[in-house]
Coordinates of C-alpha atoms and ligand atoms in Angstrom, one line a residue:
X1 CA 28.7 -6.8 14.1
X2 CA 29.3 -9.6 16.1
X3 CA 25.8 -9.1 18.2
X4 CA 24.1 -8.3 14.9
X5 CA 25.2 -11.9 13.8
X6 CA 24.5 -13.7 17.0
X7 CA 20.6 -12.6 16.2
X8 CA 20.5 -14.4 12.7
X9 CA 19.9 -18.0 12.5
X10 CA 22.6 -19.6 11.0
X11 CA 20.9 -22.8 10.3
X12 CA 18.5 -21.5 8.1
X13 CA 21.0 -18.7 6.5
X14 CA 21.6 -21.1 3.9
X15 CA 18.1 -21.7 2.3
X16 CA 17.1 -17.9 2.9
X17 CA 19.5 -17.0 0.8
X18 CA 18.5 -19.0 -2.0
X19 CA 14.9 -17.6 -1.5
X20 CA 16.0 -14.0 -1.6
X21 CA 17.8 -14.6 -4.6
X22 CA 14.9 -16.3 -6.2
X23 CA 16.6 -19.8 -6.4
X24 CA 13.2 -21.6 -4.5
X25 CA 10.1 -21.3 -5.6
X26 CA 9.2 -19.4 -2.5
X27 CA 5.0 -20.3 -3.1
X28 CA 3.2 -22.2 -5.0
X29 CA -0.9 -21.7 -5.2
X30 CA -2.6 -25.0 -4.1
X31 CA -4.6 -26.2 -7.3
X32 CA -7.7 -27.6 -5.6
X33 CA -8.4 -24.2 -3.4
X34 CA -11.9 -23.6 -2.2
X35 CA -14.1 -20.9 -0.2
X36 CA -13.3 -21.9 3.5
X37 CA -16.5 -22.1 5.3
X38 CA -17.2 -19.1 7.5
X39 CA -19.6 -18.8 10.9
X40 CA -21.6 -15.9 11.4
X41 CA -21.1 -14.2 14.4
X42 CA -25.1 -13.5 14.9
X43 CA -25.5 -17.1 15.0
X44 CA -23.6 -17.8 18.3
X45 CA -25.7 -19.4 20.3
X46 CA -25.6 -17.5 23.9
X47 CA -24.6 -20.6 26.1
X48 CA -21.3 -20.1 23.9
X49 CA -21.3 -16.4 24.7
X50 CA -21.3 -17.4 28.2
X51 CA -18.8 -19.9 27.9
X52 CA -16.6 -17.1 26.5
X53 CA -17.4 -14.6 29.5
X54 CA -16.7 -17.2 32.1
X55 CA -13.1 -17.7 30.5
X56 CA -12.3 -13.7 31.2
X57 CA -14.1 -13.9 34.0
X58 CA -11.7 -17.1 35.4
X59 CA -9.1 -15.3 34.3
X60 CA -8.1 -17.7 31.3
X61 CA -7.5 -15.1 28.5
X62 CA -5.0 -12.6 27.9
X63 CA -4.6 -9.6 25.7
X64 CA -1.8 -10.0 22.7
X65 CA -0.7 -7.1 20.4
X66 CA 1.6 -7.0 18.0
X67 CA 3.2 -3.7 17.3
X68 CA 6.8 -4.6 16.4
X69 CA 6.6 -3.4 12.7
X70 CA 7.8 -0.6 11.3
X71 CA 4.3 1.7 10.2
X72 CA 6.5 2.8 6.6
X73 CA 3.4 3.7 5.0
X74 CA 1.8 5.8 7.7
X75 CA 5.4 7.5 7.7
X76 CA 4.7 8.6 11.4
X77 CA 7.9 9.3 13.6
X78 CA 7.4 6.8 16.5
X79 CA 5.5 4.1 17.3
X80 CA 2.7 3.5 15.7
X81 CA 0.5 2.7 19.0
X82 CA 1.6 6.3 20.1
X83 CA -0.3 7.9 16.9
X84 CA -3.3 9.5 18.1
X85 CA -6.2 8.1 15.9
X86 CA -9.6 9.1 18.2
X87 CA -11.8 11.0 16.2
X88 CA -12.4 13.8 19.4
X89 CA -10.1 13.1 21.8
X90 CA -7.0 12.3 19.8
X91 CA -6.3 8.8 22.0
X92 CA -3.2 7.2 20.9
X93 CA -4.2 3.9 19.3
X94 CA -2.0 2.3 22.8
X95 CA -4.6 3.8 24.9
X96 CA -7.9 3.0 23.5
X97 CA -6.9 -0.8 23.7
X98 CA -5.3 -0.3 27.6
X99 CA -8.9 1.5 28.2
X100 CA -10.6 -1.8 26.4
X101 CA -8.6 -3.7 28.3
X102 CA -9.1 -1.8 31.9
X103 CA -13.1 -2.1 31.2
X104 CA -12.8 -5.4 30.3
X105 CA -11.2 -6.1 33.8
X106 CA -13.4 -4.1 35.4
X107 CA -16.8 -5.8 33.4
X108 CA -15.6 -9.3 34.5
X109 CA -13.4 -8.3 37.3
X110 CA -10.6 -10.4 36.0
X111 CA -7.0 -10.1 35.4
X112 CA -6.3 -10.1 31.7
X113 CA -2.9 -9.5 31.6
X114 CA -1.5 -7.6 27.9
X115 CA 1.7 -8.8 25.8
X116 CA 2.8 -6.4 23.8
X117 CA 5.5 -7.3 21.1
X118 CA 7.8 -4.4 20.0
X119 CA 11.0 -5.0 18.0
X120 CA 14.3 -3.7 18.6
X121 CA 13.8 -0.2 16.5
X122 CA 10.7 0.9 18.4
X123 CA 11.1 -1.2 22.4
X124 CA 12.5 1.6 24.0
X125 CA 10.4 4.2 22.7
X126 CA 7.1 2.0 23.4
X127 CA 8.1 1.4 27.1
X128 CA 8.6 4.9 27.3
X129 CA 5.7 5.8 26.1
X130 CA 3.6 3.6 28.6
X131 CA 5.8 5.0 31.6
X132 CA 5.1 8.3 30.8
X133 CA 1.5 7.2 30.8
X134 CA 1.0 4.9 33.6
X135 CA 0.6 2.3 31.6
X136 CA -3.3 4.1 31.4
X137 CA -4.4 2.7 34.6
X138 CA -3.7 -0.8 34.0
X139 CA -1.2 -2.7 36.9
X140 CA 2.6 -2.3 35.9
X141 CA 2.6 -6.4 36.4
X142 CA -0.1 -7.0 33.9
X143 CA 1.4 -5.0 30.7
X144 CA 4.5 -7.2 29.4
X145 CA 6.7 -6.4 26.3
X146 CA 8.6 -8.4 24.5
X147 CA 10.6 -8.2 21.4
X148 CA 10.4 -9.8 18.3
X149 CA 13.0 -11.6 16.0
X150 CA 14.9 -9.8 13.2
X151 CA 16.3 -11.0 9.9
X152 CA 18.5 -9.5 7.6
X153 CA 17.8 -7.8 4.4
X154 CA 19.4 -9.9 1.2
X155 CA 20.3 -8.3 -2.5
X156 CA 19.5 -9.9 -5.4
X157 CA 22.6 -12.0 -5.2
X158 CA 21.4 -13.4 -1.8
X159 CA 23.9 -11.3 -0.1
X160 CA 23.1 -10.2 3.2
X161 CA 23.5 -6.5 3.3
X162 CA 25.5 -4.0 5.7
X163 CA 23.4 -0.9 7.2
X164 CA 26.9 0.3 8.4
X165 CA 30.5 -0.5 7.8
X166 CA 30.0 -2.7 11.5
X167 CA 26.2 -3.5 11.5
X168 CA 23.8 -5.9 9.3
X169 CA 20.7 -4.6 7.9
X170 CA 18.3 -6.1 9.6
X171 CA 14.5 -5.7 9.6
X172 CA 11.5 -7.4 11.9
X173 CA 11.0 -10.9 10.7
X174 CA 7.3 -10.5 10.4
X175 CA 4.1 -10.7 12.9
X176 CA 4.5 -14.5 12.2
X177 CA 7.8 -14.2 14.2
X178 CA 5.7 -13.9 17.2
X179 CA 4.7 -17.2 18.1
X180 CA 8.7 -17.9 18.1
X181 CA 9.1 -14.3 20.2
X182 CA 6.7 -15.5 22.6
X183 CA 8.3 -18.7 23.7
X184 CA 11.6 -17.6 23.3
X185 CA 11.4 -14.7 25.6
X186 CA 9.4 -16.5 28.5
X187 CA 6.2 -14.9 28.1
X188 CA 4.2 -18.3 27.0
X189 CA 5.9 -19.6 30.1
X190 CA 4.1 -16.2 31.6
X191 CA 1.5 -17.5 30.9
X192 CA 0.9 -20.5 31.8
X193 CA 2.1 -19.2 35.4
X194 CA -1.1 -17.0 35.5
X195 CA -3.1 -19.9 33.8
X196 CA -3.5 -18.0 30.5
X197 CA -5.7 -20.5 28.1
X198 CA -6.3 -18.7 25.1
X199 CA -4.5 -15.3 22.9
X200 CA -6.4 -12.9 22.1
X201 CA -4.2 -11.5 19.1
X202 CA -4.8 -8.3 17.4
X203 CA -2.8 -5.9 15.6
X204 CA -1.6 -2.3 16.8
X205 CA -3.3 -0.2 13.3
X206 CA -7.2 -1.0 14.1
X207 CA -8.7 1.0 16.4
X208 CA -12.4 -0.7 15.9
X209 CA -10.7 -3.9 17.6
X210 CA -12.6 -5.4 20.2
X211 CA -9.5 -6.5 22.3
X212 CA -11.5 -9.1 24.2
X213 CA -14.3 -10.5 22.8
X214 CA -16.4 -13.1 24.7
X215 CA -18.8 -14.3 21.4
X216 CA -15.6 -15.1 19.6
X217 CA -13.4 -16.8 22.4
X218 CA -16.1 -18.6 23.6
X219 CA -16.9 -20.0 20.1
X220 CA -13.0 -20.9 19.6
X221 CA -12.9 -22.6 22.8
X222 CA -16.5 -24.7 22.1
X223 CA -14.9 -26.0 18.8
X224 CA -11.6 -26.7 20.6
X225 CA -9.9 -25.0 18.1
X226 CA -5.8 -24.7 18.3
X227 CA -6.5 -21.0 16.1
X228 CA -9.5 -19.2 15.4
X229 CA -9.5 -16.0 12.7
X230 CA -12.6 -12.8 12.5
X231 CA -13.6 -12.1 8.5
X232 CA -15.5 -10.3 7.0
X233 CA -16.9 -9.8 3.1
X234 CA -14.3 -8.6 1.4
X235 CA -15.4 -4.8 0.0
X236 CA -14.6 -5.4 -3.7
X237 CA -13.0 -8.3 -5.8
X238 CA -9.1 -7.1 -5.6
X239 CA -9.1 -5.5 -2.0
X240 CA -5.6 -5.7 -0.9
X241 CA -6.5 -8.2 1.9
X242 CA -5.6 -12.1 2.3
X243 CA -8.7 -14.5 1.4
X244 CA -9.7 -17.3 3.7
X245 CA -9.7 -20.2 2.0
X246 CA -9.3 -24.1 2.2
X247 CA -7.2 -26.9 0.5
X248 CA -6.3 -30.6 1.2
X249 CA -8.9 -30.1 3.9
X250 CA -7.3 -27.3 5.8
X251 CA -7.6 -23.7 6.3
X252 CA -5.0 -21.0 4.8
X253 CA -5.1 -17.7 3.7
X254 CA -4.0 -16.2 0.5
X255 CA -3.2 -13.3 0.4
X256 CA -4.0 -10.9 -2.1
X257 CA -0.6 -10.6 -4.7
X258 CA -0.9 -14.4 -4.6
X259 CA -4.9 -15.0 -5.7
X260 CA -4.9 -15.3 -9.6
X261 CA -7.1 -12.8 -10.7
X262 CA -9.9 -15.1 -12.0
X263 CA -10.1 -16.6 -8.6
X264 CA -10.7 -13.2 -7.2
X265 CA -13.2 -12.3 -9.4
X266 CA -14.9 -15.6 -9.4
X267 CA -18.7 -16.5 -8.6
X268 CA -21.2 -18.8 -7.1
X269 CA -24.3 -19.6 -9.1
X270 CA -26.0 -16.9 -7.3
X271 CA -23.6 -14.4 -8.1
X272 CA -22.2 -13.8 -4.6
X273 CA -18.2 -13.2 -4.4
X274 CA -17.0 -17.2 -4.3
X275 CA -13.6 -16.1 -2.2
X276 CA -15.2 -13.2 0.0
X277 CA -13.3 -14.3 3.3
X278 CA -11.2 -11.1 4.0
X279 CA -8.7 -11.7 6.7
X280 CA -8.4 -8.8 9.1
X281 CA -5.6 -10.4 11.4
X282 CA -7.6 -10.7 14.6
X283 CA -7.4 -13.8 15.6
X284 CA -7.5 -16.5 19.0
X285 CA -4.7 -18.9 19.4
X286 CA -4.8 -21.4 22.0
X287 CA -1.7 -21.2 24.5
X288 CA -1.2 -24.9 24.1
X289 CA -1.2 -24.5 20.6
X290 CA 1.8 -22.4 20.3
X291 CA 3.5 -24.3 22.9
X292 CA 3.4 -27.2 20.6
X293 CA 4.4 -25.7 17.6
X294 CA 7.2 -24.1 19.5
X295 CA 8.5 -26.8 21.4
X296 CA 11.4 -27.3 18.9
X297 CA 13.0 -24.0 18.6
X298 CA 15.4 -24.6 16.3
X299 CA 13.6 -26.1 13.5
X300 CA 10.0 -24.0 14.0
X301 CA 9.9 -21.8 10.9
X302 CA 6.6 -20.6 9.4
X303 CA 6.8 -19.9 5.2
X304 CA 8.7 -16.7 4.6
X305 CA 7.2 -13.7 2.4
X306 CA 10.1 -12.0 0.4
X307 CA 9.1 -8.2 -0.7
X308 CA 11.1 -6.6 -2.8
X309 CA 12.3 -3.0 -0.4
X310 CA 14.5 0.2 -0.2
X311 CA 17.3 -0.6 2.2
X312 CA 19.8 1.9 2.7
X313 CA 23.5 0.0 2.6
X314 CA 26.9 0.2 2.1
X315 CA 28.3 -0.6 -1.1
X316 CA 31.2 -3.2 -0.4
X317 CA 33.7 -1.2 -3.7
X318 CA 32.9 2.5 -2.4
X319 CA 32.2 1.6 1.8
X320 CA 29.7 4.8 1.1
X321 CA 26.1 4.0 2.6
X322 CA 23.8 4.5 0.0
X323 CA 20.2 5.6 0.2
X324 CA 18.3 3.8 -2.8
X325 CA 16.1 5.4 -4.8
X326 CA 14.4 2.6 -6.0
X327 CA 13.7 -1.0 -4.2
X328 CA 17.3 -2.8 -4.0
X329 CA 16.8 -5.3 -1.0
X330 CA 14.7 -8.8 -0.6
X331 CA 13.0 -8.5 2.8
X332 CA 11.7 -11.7 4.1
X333 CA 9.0 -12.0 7.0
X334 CA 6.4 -14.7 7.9
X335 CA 3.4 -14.4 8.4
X336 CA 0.9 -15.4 11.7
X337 CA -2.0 -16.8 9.4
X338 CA 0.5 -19.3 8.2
X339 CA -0.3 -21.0 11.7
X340 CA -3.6 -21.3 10.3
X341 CA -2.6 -24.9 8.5
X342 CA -1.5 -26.1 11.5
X343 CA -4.5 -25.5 13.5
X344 CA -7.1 -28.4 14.3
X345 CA -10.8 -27.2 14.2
X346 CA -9.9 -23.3 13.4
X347 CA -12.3 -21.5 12.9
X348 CA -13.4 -18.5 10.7
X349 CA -15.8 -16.4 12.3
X350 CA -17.4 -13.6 10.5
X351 CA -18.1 -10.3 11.5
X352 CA -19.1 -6.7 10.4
X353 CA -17.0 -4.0 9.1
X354 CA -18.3 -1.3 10.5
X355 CA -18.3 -2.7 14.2
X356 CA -15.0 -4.4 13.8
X357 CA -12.7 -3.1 10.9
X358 CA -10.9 0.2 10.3
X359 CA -6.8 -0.3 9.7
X360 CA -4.7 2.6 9.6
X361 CA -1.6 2.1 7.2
X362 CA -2.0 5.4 5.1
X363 CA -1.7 8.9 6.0
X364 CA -4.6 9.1 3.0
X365 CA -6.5 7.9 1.1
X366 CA -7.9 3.9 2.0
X367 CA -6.9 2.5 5.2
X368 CA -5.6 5.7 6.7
X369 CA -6.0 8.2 9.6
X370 CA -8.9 10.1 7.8
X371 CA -11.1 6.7 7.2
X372 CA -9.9 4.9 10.8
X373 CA -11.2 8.1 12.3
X374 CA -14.3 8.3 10.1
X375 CA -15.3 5.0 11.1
X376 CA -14.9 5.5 14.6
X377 CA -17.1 8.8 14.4
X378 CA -19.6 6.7 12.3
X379 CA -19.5 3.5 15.2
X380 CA -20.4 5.9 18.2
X381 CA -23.1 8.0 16.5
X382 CA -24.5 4.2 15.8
X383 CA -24.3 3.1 19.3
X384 CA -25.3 6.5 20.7
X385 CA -28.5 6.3 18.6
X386 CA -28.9 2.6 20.1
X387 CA -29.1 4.1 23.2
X388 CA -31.4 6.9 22.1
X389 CA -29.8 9.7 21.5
X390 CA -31.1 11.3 18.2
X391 CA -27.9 11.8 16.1
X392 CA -28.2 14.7 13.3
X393 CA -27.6 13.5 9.9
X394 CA -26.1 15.1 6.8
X395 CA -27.4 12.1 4.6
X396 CA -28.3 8.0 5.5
X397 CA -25.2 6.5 7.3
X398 CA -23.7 10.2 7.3
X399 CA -23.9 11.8 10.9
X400 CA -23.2 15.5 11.1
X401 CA -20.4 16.0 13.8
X402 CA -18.0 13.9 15.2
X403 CA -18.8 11.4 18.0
X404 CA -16.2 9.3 20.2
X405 CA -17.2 6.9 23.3
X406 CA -14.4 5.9 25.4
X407 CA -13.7 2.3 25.8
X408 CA -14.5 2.4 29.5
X409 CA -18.1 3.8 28.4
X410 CA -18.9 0.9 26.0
X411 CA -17.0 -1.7 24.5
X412 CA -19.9 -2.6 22.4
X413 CA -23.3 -1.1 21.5
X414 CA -25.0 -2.9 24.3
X415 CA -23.0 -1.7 27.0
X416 CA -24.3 1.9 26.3
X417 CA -27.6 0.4 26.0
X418 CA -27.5 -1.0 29.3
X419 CA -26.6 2.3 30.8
X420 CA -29.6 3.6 30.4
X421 CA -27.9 7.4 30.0
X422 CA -30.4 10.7 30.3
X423 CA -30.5 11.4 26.8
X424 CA -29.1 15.3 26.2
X425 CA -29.7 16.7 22.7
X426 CA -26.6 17.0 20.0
X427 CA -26.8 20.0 17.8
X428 CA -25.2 19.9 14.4
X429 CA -21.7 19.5 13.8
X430 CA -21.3 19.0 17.5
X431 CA -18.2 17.2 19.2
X432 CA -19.3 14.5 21.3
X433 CA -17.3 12.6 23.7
X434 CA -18.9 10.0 26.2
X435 CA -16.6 9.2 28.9
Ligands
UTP1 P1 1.9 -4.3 8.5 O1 1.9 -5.4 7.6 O2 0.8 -3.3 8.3 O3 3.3 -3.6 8.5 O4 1.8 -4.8 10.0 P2 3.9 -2.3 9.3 O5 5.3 -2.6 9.4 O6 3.1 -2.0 10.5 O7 3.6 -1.1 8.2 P3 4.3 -0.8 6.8 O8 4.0 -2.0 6.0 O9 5.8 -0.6 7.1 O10 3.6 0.4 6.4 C1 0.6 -5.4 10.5 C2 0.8 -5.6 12.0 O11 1.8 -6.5 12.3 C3 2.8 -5.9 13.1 C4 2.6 -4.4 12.9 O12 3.1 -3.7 14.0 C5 1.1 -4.3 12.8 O13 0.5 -4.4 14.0 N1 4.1 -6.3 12.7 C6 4.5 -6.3 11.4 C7 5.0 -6.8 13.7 O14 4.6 -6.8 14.9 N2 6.2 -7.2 13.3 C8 6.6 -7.2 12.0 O15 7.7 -7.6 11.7 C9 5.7 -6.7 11.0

């Protein structure tokens, strides 16, 4: 109980209660909110593109995942990184991003070393997991975990509540605990030993992530921006994604729950989508950016998120644990793209869906296994047909087989291209697997 306590901030206890039991208004939606102003990736000039390859190359970026949550939806046993999403192969979502990560090393011949934060429910079993692996050819050295913050779940009282007679319920405090994580646990000093610049920060569910990308650092670092976010047009008026947008002169993102309705479905003159800024939580944070809002520990907080959750307790009359049946517990977590605010020069650079895009949080349905691994199919049979292979179709945009090109093949379309590969015919309803 005791060491269960010694992870909650008692400082803050005070005003999170209130929150969780709906005493403070825990957002308000800015009244002068605009479209924030996006930059397309296409329009990257290349001397910026260079500028971004010369930063891997000096070894000045580093790999950052997040992977400390708990994956509820996808209702997997494990890790979620340990899922095995590839459309042929069945790569665990952990290993296509070490394998983007070992070709990107081997492209530039850099070190790009790779934080990975866990939380205390699935650390173990992720260290494990890379062991067992060897870390996927990537040095030991380079491949750091770390663990994320917790907080306790509240009831509607603002009562913290008791997974056991002798232990707090507590939960991951969100991805926006990581910036916190990072310099309490020694990896932002990490990096700055190995002369880390800027984060390359992505998530653990998309497997289209290009883990290192050299046309979006290099445009962050050209605008000297402190925190630089990917978008893309959001696929219909009320997709469940947070909306890029800007107010008293600054970047935020809303996310979807909080954008009245009529904002959602607004529109420009020309009837385009007036917020169509979907954020898809890739983003570039400068190192000396979250050093700065990190320097005071104790009173860094980002906004907290309260969602109303099942949380098994103990009921104080009965001491029984009960499983709810319905949601009993306020769960509060923050948020990374509340950073965004405090950013100078961020900026929002679009990209496309189909190259970029693909989150598995479902078993089913949208966003799940069955459309990550679709869209991966769908990416390779693009760039094999780039590089001149003639792909059977069952209808436009509709290849007939399934198609997967390892990481240290290709990291984009251009790289395959560039091979200049001896083009071997692909029957229908084939398997194909470039390696
Ligand atoms: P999600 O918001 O999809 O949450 O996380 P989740 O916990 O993975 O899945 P559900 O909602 O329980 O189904 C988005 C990303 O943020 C990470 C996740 O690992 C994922 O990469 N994350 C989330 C953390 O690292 N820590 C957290 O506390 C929450």
């Amino acid at each position: 109980m005791l060491a269960d306590l010694a992870q909650i901030n008692g400082a803050q206890l005070p005003r999170l209660a209130r929150l969780a039991a709906g005493h403070d208004a825990a957002h308000t939606i800015p009244q002068d909110l605009e479209p924030s102003p996006v930059f397309p990736r296409a329009a990257v000039s290349k001397d910026i593109v260079e500028r971004g390859r010369r930063l891997i190359s000096g070894g000045k970026v580093a790999a950052f995942t997040v992977a400390g949550g708990q994956g509820t939806r996808l209702g997997y046993d494990g890790p979620k990184g340990c899922f095995r999403i590839s459309p042929v192969r069945g790569k665990p979502l952990f290993q296509l991003f070490a394998e983007s990560i070992l070709a990107t090393r081997r492209k530039f011949n850099a070190d790009v070393p790779w934080y990975i934060m866990t939380s205390p429910a699935n650390d173990a079993a992720t260290r494990a997991f890379f062991d067992a692996n060897g870390c996927f050819g990537l040095p030991r050295e380079d491949v750091l975990f770390f663990q994320q913050g917790v907080m306790p779940a509240f009831d509607a009282a603002g009562k913290i509540l008791l997974d056991q007679p002798h232990r707090v319920a507590l939960s991951p405090d969100g991805h926006g605990g990581s910036l916190l994580a990072l310099a309490t646990t020694g990896m932002l000093a990490d990096m700055a030993r190995r002369g880390i610049v800027h984060i390359s920060y992505f998530q653990v569910d998309n497997p289209l992530v290009y883990c290192v990308d050299p046309v979006f650092i290099g445009l962050h670092d050209a605008r000297g921006s402190d925190m630089s976010s990917k978008t893309l047009p959001k696929a219909d008026d009320l997709e469940r994604v947070g909306n890029f947008a800007m107010t008293g002169g600054r970047v935020v993102v809303i996310e979807y729950s909080d954008l009245p309705e009529h904002l959602a479905r607004a529109r420009n003159p020309d009837g385009s989508r007036r917020f169509n800024a979907a954020n898809i939580a890739i983003h570039v944070l400068s190192r000396a950016f979250v050093e700065r809002l990190t320097a005071d520990r104790a009173s860094f907080a980002l906004p907290w998120h309260m969602a109303n959750k099942k949380v098994p307790f103990v009921d104080p009359d009965t001491r029984r644990r009960v499983e709810p049946e319905k949601p009993n517990a306020v769960k509060l977590e923050s948020f990374v793209f509340d950073a965004l605010p405090l950013a100078e020069n961020p900026v929002v650079m679009e990209t496309s869906r189909d190259e970029e895009f693909s989150p598995v949080k479902n078993a089913t349905g949208v966003d799940s296994v069955e459309s990550a691994r679709r869209d991966m199919s769908h990416r390779a049979a693009r760039w094999l047909s780039a590089a001149g292979f003639s792909i059977p179709m069952k209808a436009a945009e509709d290849p007939d087989g399934l198609f997967e090109v390892s990481p240290l093949v290709a990291l984009e379309a251009e790289d395959l291209i560039a091979r200049r590969m001896t083009v071997f015919p692909i029957a229908r309803g084939e398997s194909v697997y470039l390696e």
